[in-house]
Tab-separated table of C-alpha atoms and ligand atoms in Angstrom:
chain	number	residue	atom	x	y	z
E	1	MET	CA	18.825	18.096	18.985
E	2	LYS	CA	17.901	17.370	15.749
E	3	GLU	CA	16.103	14.005	14.617
E	4	ILE	CA	15.845	12.953	11.064
E	5	LEU	CA	14.789	9.678	9.176
E	6	LEU	CA	17.300	7.267	7.564
E	7	CYS	CA	14.916	5.530	5.118
E	8	LYS	CA	16.804	2.756	3.623
E	9	TYR	CA	15.791	1.013	0.237
E	10	GLY	CA	14.487	-2.452	-0.253
E	11	GLU	CA	14.631	-4.218	-3.648
E	12	ILE	CA	15.591	-1.132	-5.336
E	13	VAL	CA	19.316	-1.838	-4.392
E	14	LEU	CA	19.057	-4.747	-6.736
E	15	LYS	CA	17.903	-2.540	-9.804
E	16	GLY	CA	21.439	-1.933	-11.387
E	17	ALA	CA	21.038	0.547	-14.034
E	18	ASN	CA	17.461	1.302	-13.372
E	19	LYS	CA	18.147	2.041	-9.765
E	20	ARG	CA	17.673	5.849	-10.454
E	21	TYR	CA	14.317	5.641	-12.088
E	22	PHE	CA	12.972	3.562	-8.910
E	23	GLU	CA	14.786	6.263	-6.519
E	24	ASP	CA	12.993	9.092	-8.081
E	25	GLN	CA	9.724	7.583	-7.819
E	26	LEU	CA	10.484	6.931	-4.289
E	27	CYS	CA	11.627	10.464	-3.678
E	28	ARG	CA	8.672	11.933	-5.386
E	29	GLU	CA	6.314	9.840	-3.278
E	30	LEU	CA	8.114	10.790	-0.002
E	31	ARG	CA	7.789	14.393	-1.204
E	32	GLN	CA	4.226	14.352	-1.922
E	33	ARG	CA	3.562	12.629	1.663
E	34	ALA	CA	5.596	15.147	3.337
E	35	LYS	CA	3.417	18.081	2.354
E	36	LYS	CA	0.987	16.972	4.798
E	37	HIS	CA	3.491	16.972	7.643
E	38	GLY	CA	5.118	20.246	7.420
E	39	ASN	CA	8.523	21.409	5.998
E	40	PHE	CA	10.802	18.813	4.977
E	41	GLU	CA	13.880	18.367	3.044
E	42	ILE	CA	14.198	14.923	1.227
E	43	THR	CA	17.452	13.902	-0.253
E	44	ARG	CA	19.144	11.043	-1.321
E	45	GLY	CA	22.321	9.486	0.033
E	46	GLN	CA	24.403	6.155	-0.558
E	47	SER	CA	21.511	3.469	-0.599
E	48	LEU	CA	18.913	5.599	1.597
E	49	ILE	CA	16.902	8.977	1.527
E	50	TYR	CA	17.139	11.352	4.365
E	51	VAL	CA	14.162	13.028	5.449
E	52	LYS	CA	15.000	16.127	7.426
E	53	PRO	CA	12.659	18.478	9.138
E	54	LEU	CA	13.391	22.087	8.202
E	55	ASP	CA	11.602	23.883	11.156
E	56	ASP	CA	10.333	23.188	14.491
E	57	PHE	CA	6.625	22.612	13.024
E	58	ALA	CA	7.614	20.035	10.918
E	59	ASP	CA	5.782	16.755	12.298
E	60	ILE	CA	8.570	14.156	12.523
E	61	ASP	CA	6.049	11.582	14.154
E	62	GLY	CA	3.478	11.954	11.572
E	63	MET	CA	6.055	11.825	8.782
E	64	PHE	CA	7.556	8.559	10.278
E	65	GLU	CA	4.004	7.000	10.229
E	66	SER	CA	3.862	7.704	6.580
E	67	ALA	CA	7.014	6.845	5.664
E	68	MET	CA	6.487	3.379	7.379
E	69	LYS	CA	3.649	2.810	4.821
E	70	THR	CA	5.547	3.847	1.629
E	71	PHE	CA	6.394	0.968	-0.568
E	72	GLY	CA	10.125	0.815	-1.616
E	73	LEU	CA	11.650	1.094	1.738
E	74	ALA	CA	12.816	-1.667	3.766
E	75	ALA	CA	13.753	-0.076	6.927
E	76	ILE	CA	13.648	3.187	8.591
E	77	GLY	CA	15.821	4.801	11.371
E	78	ARG	CA	14.930	7.549	13.597
E	79	ALA	CA	18.250	9.091	14.169
E	80	ALA	CA	20.013	12.186	15.702
E	81	VAL	CA	22.302	14.201	13.969
E	82	CYS	CA	25.640	15.105	14.866
E	83	GLU	CA	28.763	16.816	13.737
E	84	LYS	CA	31.536	14.380	12.169
E	85	ASP	CA	33.541	14.982	15.113
E	86	VAL	CA	33.971	12.502	18.166
E	87	ASP	CA	33.160	15.189	20.936
E	88	ASP	CA	29.954	15.934	19.162
E	89	ILE	CA	28.901	12.441	18.438
E	90	LYS	CA	29.495	11.687	21.965
E	91	ARG	CA	27.457	14.561	23.292
E	92	VAL	CA	24.446	13.550	21.008
E	93	THR	CA	24.885	9.800	22.189
E	94	ARG	CA	24.509	10.997	25.791
E	95	GLU	CA	21.542	13.169	25.490
E	96	TYR	CA	19.552	11.073	22.770
E	97	ILE	CA	20.066	7.398	23.408
E	98	PRO	CA	19.362	6.879	27.207
E	99	GLN	CA	15.779	7.362	26.593
E	100	PHE	CA	15.715	4.239	24.366
E	101	LEU	CA	17.456	2.043	27.177
E	102	GLU	CA	15.517	2.935	30.351
E	103	GLY	CA	14.170	-0.591	31.435
E	104	LYS	CA	16.570	-2.649	29.327
E	105	LYS	CA	19.331	-4.732	30.479
E	106	THR	CA	21.696	-4.901	27.809
E	107	PHE	CA	22.824	-3.145	24.681
E	108	LYS	CA	25.693	-2.993	22.192
E	109	VAL	CA	27.091	-0.246	19.896
E	110	GLU	CA	27.558	-0.964	16.091
E	111	GLY	CA	29.510	1.398	14.252
E	112	LYS	CA	29.302	1.820	10.558
E	113	ARG	CA	31.763	4.197	8.492
E	114	SER	CA	30.720	4.875	5.191
E	115	ASP	CA	32.997	7.841	4.976
E	116	LYS	CA	36.503	6.126	5.262
E	117	THR	CA	38.141	9.290	5.993
E	118	PHE	CA	36.810	9.543	9.478
E	119	PRO	CA	39.848	9.166	11.613
E	120	LEU	CA	38.268	6.277	13.870
E	121	ASN	CA	37.267	2.890	12.358
E	122	SER	CA	34.000	1.279	13.378
E	123	MET	CA	35.248	-0.897	16.225
E	124	GLN	CA	37.012	2.266	17.916
E	125	LEU	CA	33.967	4.159	17.477
E	126	SER	CA	31.694	1.637	19.255
E	127	GLU	CA	34.183	1.070	21.808
E	128	ILE	CA	34.206	4.921	22.820
E	129	LEU	CA	30.382	5.152	22.521
E	130	GLY	CA	29.700	2.221	24.677
E	131	GLY	CA	31.760	3.688	27.552
E	132	GLU	CA	29.930	6.804	27.123
E	133	ILE	CA	26.613	5.083	27.418
E	134	LEU	CA	27.815	2.974	30.480
E	135	GLU	CA	28.931	6.165	32.327
E	136	GLN	CA	25.670	7.892	31.596
E	137	MET	CA	23.461	5.032	32.524
E	138	HIS	CA	25.357	4.751	35.968
E	139	GLY	CA	25.547	0.629	35.907
E	140	ARG	CA	21.742	0.337	34.984
E	141	ILE	CA	22.408	-1.535	31.728
E	142	ARG	CA	25.477	-3.609	30.648
E	143	VAL	CA	27.097	-4.579	27.412
E	144	ASP	CA	26.220	-7.863	25.574
E	145	VAL	CA	27.697	-8.077	22.233
E	146	ARG	CA	25.540	-11.407	21.150
E	147	LYS	CA	22.140	-10.950	22.089
E	148	PRO	CA	21.608	-7.153	23.213
E	149	ASP	CA	18.187	-5.783	24.030
E	150	VAL	CA	18.997	-2.554	21.967
E	151	THR	CA	21.520	-2.123	19.438
E	152	VAL	CA	22.594	1.431	19.113
E	153	LYS	CA	23.731	2.390	15.889
E	154	VAL	CA	26.417	5.103	14.877
E	155	GLU	CA	26.639	5.695	11.184
E	156	ILE	CA	29.453	8.256	9.744
E	157	ARG	CA	27.860	9.148	6.348
E	158	GLU	CA	28.443	11.864	3.553
E	159	GLN	CA	27.695	14.944	5.278
E	160	ASN	CA	26.921	14.070	8.869
E	161	ALA	CA	27.081	11.412	11.432
E	162	TYR	CA	23.941	9.874	13.017
E	163	VAL	CA	23.150	8.007	16.166
E	164	HIS	CA	20.129	5.850	16.420
E	165	ALA	CA	18.552	2.930	18.483
E	166	GLY	CA	17.856	0.676	15.828
E	167	GLN	CA	15.793	0.717	12.902
E	168	PHE	CA	11.997	-0.374	12.177
E	169	ARG	CA	11.108	-2.659	9.488
E	170	ALA	CA	9.189	-0.782	6.721
E	171	ALA	CA	6.636	-1.599	4.165
E	172	GLY	CA	8.925	-3.343	1.511
E	173	GLY	CA	7.773	-3.625	-2.139
E	174	LEU	CA	8.592	-1.114	-5.028
E	175	PRO	CA	7.633	2.513	-5.129
E	176	VAL	CA	3.954	3.371	-6.095
E	177	GLY	CA	4.223	4.282	-9.716
E	178	SER	CA	7.230	2.554	-10.763
E	179	SER	CA	5.081	-0.108	-12.404
E	180	GLY	CA	2.618	2.009	-13.906
E	181	HIS	CA	-1.154	2.423	-13.354
E	182	GLY	CA	-3.606	-0.468	-12.408
E	183	MET	CA	-7.340	-0.134	-12.230
E	184	LEU	CA	-8.802	-2.058	-9.181
E	185	LEU	CA	-12.342	-3.294	-8.997
E	186	LEU	CA	-13.343	-2.102	-5.716
E	187	SER	CA	-16.211	-3.649	-3.881
E	188	GLY	CA	-17.253	-3.030	-0.258
E	189	GLY	CA	-15.708	-6.739	0.699
E	190	ILE	CA	-12.950	-7.966	2.111
E	191	ASP	CA	-10.770	-9.065	-0.587
E	192	SER	CA	-10.754	-6.199	-3.231
E	193	PRO	CA	-9.132	-3.553	-0.816
E	194	VAL	CA	-6.342	-6.251	-0.032
E	195	ALA	CA	-5.763	-6.737	-3.605
E	196	GLY	CA	-5.251	-3.073	-4.395
E	197	TYR	CA	-2.916	-2.998	-1.502
E	198	MET	CA	-0.856	-5.867	-2.639
E	199	MET	CA	-0.561	-4.564	-6.380
E	200	ALA	CA	0.517	-1.121	-5.191
E	201	LYS	CA	3.260	-2.891	-3.113
E	202	ARG	CA	4.375	-4.060	-6.316
E	203	GLY	CA	4.816	-0.667	-7.629
E	204	LEU	CA	1.341	0.167	-9.383
E	205	ARG	CA	-0.340	3.283	-8.686
E	206	ILE	CA	-3.755	2.550	-8.125
E	207	GLU	CA	-7.247	3.859	-9.364
E	208	ALA	CA	-10.768	2.191	-8.838
E	209	VAL	CA	-13.749	1.333	-10.277
E	210	HIS	CA	-16.816	0.901	-8.115
E	211	PHE	CA	-20.175	-0.382	-9.348
E	212	GLU	CA	-23.262	0.572	-7.694
E	213	SER	CA	-26.887	-0.456	-8.488
E	214	PHE	CA	-29.008	2.407	-6.888
E	215	PRO	CA	-31.808	1.857	-5.474
E	216	TYR	CA	-30.888	-1.575	-5.011
E	217	THR	CA	-27.882	-0.445	-3.350
E	218	SER	CA	-27.327	2.422	-0.934
E	219	GLU	CA	-25.554	5.684	-0.564
E	220	MET	CA	-24.294	4.178	2.847
E	221	ALA	CA	-22.794	1.193	0.645
E	222	ARG	CA	-20.819	3.874	-1.524
E	223	ASP	CA	-19.852	5.805	1.594
E	224	LYS	CA	-18.148	2.548	2.839
E	225	VAL	CA	-16.304	2.062	-0.462
E	226	ILE	CA	-15.022	5.329	-0.225
E	227	ARG	CA	-13.732	4.912	3.411
E	228	LEU	CA	-12.220	1.739	2.215
E	229	ALA	CA	-10.373	3.628	-0.596
E	230	ARG	CA	-9.375	6.305	1.932
E	231	THR	CA	-7.897	3.624	4.288
E	232	VAL	CA	-5.800	1.993	1.375
E	233	ALA	CA	-4.685	5.169	0.381
E	234	ALA	CA	-2.392	5.536	3.341
E	235	TYR	CA	-0.278	2.992	1.396
E	236	THR	CA	-1.032	3.656	-2.322
E	237	GLY	CA	-1.622	7.466	-1.971
E	238	ASP	CA	-4.902	8.988	-3.137
E	239	ILE	CA	-7.244	7.180	-5.101
E	240	TYR	CA	-9.786	8.150	-7.704
E	241	VAL	CA	-12.568	6.179	-7.355
E	242	HIS	CA	-14.852	6.099	-10.540
E	243	VAL	CA	-18.570	5.222	-9.559
E	244	VAL	CA	-20.472	3.443	-12.365
E	245	SER	CA	-24.229	2.613	-12.117
E	246	LEU	CA	-25.187	-0.918	-13.407
E	247	THR	CA	-28.867	-0.443	-12.382
E	248	HIS	CA	-30.114	-0.586	-15.949
E	249	ILE	CA	-27.974	-3.491	-17.096
E	250	GLN	CA	-29.079	-5.397	-13.947
E	251	GLU	CA	-32.738	-4.812	-14.920
E	252	GLU	CA	-32.267	-5.775	-18.271
E	253	LEU	CA	-30.634	-8.881	-17.313
E	254	VAL	CA	-33.554	-10.012	-14.958
E	255	LYS	CA	-36.046	-9.168	-17.672
E	256	HIS	CA	-34.227	-11.148	-20.447
E	257	CYS	CA	-31.607	-13.611	-19.663
E	258	GLU	CA	-31.592	-17.069	-17.737
E	259	GLU	CA	-31.347	-16.606	-14.115
E	260	ASP	CA	-28.294	-19.188	-13.592
E	261	TYR	CA	-26.220	-16.585	-15.706
E	262	PHE	CA	-27.086	-13.402	-14.085
E	263	THR	CA	-23.687	-13.056	-12.016
E	264	LEU	CA	-21.417	-14.171	-14.886
E	265	LEU	CA	-23.175	-11.752	-17.466
E	266	LEU	CA	-22.821	-8.921	-14.719
E	267	ARG	CA	-19.286	-9.792	-14.223
E	268	ARG	CA	-18.490	-9.831	-17.977
E	269	TYR	CA	-20.187	-6.112	-18.055
E	270	MET	CA	-17.885	-5.209	-15.166
E	271	MET	CA	-14.808	-6.397	-16.533
E	272	ASN	CA	-15.410	-4.781	-20.121
E	273	ILE	CA	-16.600	-1.448	-18.486
E	274	ALA	CA	-13.612	-1.337	-16.064
E	275	SER	CA	-11.294	-2.174	-19.128
E	276	ARG	CA	-12.517	0.755	-20.936
E	277	ILE	CA	-12.272	3.173	-18.192
E	278	ALA	CA	-8.876	2.075	-17.574
E	279	GLY	CA	-8.014	2.761	-21.084
E	280	ASP	CA	-9.149	6.358	-20.524
E	281	HIS	CA	-6.837	6.796	-17.471
E	282	ASP	CA	-3.701	5.135	-18.683
E	283	SER	CA	-4.154	1.951	-16.592
E	284	LYS	CA	-2.507	-0.687	-18.139
E	285	CYS	CA	-4.485	-3.831	-16.065
E	286	LEU	CA	-7.267	-4.568	-14.044
E	287	ILE	CA	-6.969	-5.745	-10.508
E	288	THR	CA	-9.585	-7.664	-8.570
E	289	GLY	CA	-9.780	-9.651	-5.351
E	290	GLU	CA	-10.741	-12.976	-6.503
E	291	SER	CA	-9.659	-15.988	-5.082
E	292	LEU	CA	-9.729	-19.689	-6.783
E	293	GLY	CA	-12.989	-21.617	-5.708
E	294	GLN	CA	-14.086	-18.628	-3.243
E	295	VAL	CA	-17.440	-18.661	-4.690
E	296	ALA	CA	-19.311	-19.783	-7.866
E	297	SER	CA	-17.944	-16.774	-9.857
E	298	GLN	CA	-14.386	-17.562	-9.256
E	299	THR	CA	-14.303	-21.264	-10.285
E	300	LEU	CA	-11.551	-21.627	-12.858
E	301	GLU	CA	-14.316	-22.028	-15.586
E	302	ALA	CA	-16.188	-18.738	-14.393
E	303	ILE	CA	-13.015	-16.660	-14.429
E	304	GLY	CA	-12.268	-17.971	-17.909
E	305	VAL	CA	-15.635	-16.638	-18.795
E	306	THR	CA	-15.350	-13.253	-17.244
E	307	ASP	CA	-11.663	-12.751	-18.119
E	308	ASN	CA	-12.659	-13.142	-21.870
E	309	ALA	CA	-14.697	-9.863	-21.576
E	310	ALA	CA	-11.905	-7.946	-20.395
E	311	THR	CA	-9.582	-6.320	-22.742
E	312	ILE	CA	-6.324	-5.976	-20.802
E	313	PRO	CA	-4.595	-8.060	-18.643
E	314	VAL	CA	-6.478	-8.959	-15.130
E	315	LEU	CA	-4.136	-9.248	-12.055
E	316	ARG	CA	-5.706	-11.295	-8.883
E	317	PRO	CA	-3.087	-11.182	-6.311
E	318	CYS	CA	-5.513	-13.234	-3.859
E	319	ILE	CA	-6.004	-15.840	-6.308
E	320	GLY	CA	-3.982	-18.455	-4.322
E	321	MET	CA	-4.830	-17.199	-0.992
E	322	ASP	CA	-6.812	-18.328	1.536
E	323	LYS	CA	-9.514	-16.321	3.219
E	324	GLU	CA	-7.698	-16.417	6.490
E	325	GLU	CA	-4.620	-15.070	4.776
E	326	ILE	CA	-6.522	-12.386	3.044
E	327	VAL	CA	-8.256	-11.503	6.423
E	328	GLU	CA	-5.045	-11.040	8.155
E	329	ILE	CA	-3.701	-8.630	5.626
E	330	ALA	CA	-7.149	-6.740	5.835
E	331	ARG	CA	-6.540	-6.270	9.657
E	332	LYS	CA	-3.151	-5.173	9.243
E	333	ILE	CA	-4.192	-2.383	6.935
E	334	ASP	CA	-6.979	-1.561	9.120
E	335	THR	CA	-9.596	-2.353	6.172
E	336	PHE	CA	-11.350	-5.419	7.678
E	337	ASP	CA	-13.689	-3.623	10.296
E	338	ILE	CA	-15.048	-1.334	7.552
E	339	SER	CA	-15.499	-4.409	5.256
E	340	ILE	CA	-17.513	-6.319	7.592
E	341	GLU	CA	-20.135	-3.670	7.981
E	342	PRO	CA	-23.234	-4.991	6.510
E	343	TYR	CA	-24.001	-3.243	3.407
E	344	GLU	CA	-25.183	-4.786	0.011
E	345	ASP	CA	-23.232	-4.932	-3.056
E	346	CYS	CA	-24.491	-4.954	-6.533
E	347	CYS	CA	-23.427	-8.464	-6.975
E	348	THR	CA	-25.677	-9.509	-4.145
E	349	VAL	CA	-28.864	-8.091	-5.522
E	350	PHE	CA	-30.473	-10.503	-8.190
E	351	THR	CA	-28.222	-13.393	-7.303
E	352	PRO	CA	-29.227	-16.662	-8.895
E	353	LYS	CA	-30.373	-19.422	-6.728
E	354	HIS	CA	-28.295	-21.867	-8.889
E	355	PRO	CA	-25.533	-19.954	-10.499
E	356	ARG	CA	-23.339	-22.011	-13.085
E	357	THR	CA	-19.915	-23.174	-11.482
E	358	LYS	CA	-18.792	-24.728	-14.790
E	359	PRO	CA	-20.021	-22.289	-17.450
E	360	VAL	CA	-19.513	-22.680	-21.038
E	361	LEU	CA	-18.314	-19.559	-22.720
E	362	GLU	CA	-20.294	-20.137	-25.900
E	363	LYS	CA	-23.650	-20.581	-23.847
E	364	VAL	CA	-22.838	-17.545	-21.937
E	365	LEU	CA	-22.255	-15.442	-25.107
E	366	ARG	CA	-25.602	-16.826	-26.598
E	367	GLU	CA	-27.431	-15.519	-23.209
E	368	GLU	CA	-25.474	-11.974	-23.633
E	369	GLN	CA	-26.503	-11.670	-27.050
E	370	LYS	CA	-29.910	-11.268	-26.011
E	371	LEU	CA	-29.177	-7.837	-24.929
E	372	ASP	CA	-27.441	-4.940	-26.798
E	373	PHE	CA	-23.936	-5.366	-25.031
E	374	GLU	CA	-22.307	-2.485	-26.688
E	375	ALA	CA	-25.145	0.158	-25.966
E	376	LEU	CA	-25.716	-0.946	-22.262
E	377	VAL	CA	-21.770	-0.493	-21.604
E	378	GLU	CA	-21.945	2.885	-22.995
E	379	GLU	CA	-24.827	3.919	-21.317
E	380	ALA	CA	-23.430	2.725	-18.063
E	381	ILE	CA	-20.160	4.481	-18.589
E	382	ALA	CA	-21.969	7.498	-19.159
E	383	THR	CA	-23.266	7.434	-15.342
E	384	LYS	CA	-19.729	7.681	-14.387
E	385	TYR	CA	-18.539	10.185	-11.910
E	386	THR	CA	-15.177	10.231	-9.938
E	387	ILE	CA	-14.636	10.659	-6.207
E	388	ARG	CA	-10.960	11.506	-5.009
E	389	ALA	CA	-10.447	9.434	-1.813
E	390	GLN	CA	-7.625	11.071	0.074
E	391	ALA	CA	-5.646	9.343	2.960
E	392	TYR	CA	-6.985	10.293	6.556
I	401	ATP	P1	-14.757	-8.845	-2.031
I	401	ATP	O1	-14.621	-9.222	-0.612
I	401	ATP	O2	-13.365	-8.250	-2.655
I	401	ATP	O3	-16.086	-7.949	-2.195
I	401	ATP	P2	-16.001	-11.166	-2.798
I	401	ATP	O4	-15.386	-12.338	-2.393
I	401	ATP	O5	-17.221	-10.771	-2.414
I	401	ATP	O6	-14.910	-10.260	-3.066
I	401	ATP	P3	-17.169	-11.221	-5.662
I	401	ATP	O7	-18.237	-10.376	-4.940
I	401	ATP	O8	-17.291	-12.307	-6.575
I	401	ATP	O9	-16.072	-11.728	-4.500
I	401	ATP	O10	-16.121	-10.199	-6.396
I	401	ATP	C1	-15.202	-10.350	-6.984
I	401	ATP	C2	-14.293	-9.288	-7.102
I	401	ATP	O11	-15.045	-8.548	-8.214
I	401	ATP	C3	-14.250	-8.434	-5.986
I	401	ATP	O12	-12.937	-8.644	-5.359
I	401	ATP	C4	-13.951	-7.223	-6.877
I	401	ATP	O13	-12.424	-7.055	-7.430
I	401	ATP	C5	-14.813	-7.091	-8.036
I	401	ATP	N1	-16.125	-6.633	-7.683
I	401	ATP	C6	-17.140	-7.233	-7.085
I	401	ATP	N2	-18.178	-6.256	-6.683
I	401	ATP	C7	-17.778	-5.154	-7.119
I	401	ATP	C8	-18.508	-3.779	-7.215
I	401	ATP	N3	-19.667	-3.666	-6.675
I	401	ATP	N4	-17.734	-2.693	-7.822
I	401	ATP	C9	-16.248	-3.043	-8.247
I	401	ATP	N5	-15.954	-4.293	-8.374
I	401	ATP	C10	-16.400	-5.054	-7.729
I	402	MG	MG1	-17.939	-8.625	-3.055
């Protein structure tokens, strides 16, 4: 028996004249992902995409897992394929459905007929298949149309009919790439991987910048960041991580600037460097994991000061979230356990004892002018090297 995936759109359905564009992005993403799992055919139907294995080696379980992490899909059904013929639909129902009913008490059948030329209507179809299942299960299950344990669905569509035992809620959002590209400032912490996940969900293809400060930060810290990127990549697709050294900038700040301003000044460098790298890679925004009031550098005043050094919009999807809420997402996307591994971040070396929580931009700029900002930025960008973080 042939099993396929019926991948149903989420928000794309509402896109009117632009629907085609979003569908293309979604199909492209699914095709890209399918390469890892074998030989699949991916085609478009009415408000859904069919993912069909083309040979026995195609790994439908692996593809299902991957499709469940593909943004733009609202629900996925694993279905058995039948001819558009009542006898064949009965045969497939008898063979395929009982496995989903073992140990359950009640079921109902829901028919759906997109092809109105099919001789039976949804009601008749549901009745016939319900009878078929009852007979097959020898009284071990009964029908309950109000609150069944399992809803068996039969759909008569364009090419074929399909039977399945319900569908799974998928990742939602918009297809990755449909909103353009964004440059994520990826630290080893809890918040920034979540921020990347959230913006990918709104259709951004993610690239990342990671700042290190060797030898004050270690290779282990960088390795951790790459593992985080690979974990998020299950949702976003592969992520190019641009690693940039801030060592010299930090040493210069310590030598020449007032300690209270270290973090703010450093964060201005980060924003500016990330903006420039974004420009070179077609990213139209920066993304950070900042959350209002979480630490001294995330007060409204501090955000104003650092924002001023960015040259493109900065998206902060975690800005209104509590740590608990961010952690909940981090657990869901499997980044949490990696994030809490204890390695130093460049923000945590040379941290001021009394960071400014209500900085004034003019004063910060005066401190900044003690150094050659432009030259240091260019020097840092010259240290950039790129690692492609591929989903596991
Ligand atoms: P996170 O948990 O994401 O590390 P945080 O609460 O530790 O966040 P900060 O260290 O102030 O907060 O960093 C705020 C944001 O700045 C991070 O979410 C991230 O987007 C960016 N950032 C911080 N450190 C780095 C770094 N080493 N490389 C790249 N981006 C960074
Ligand atoms: Mg951090």
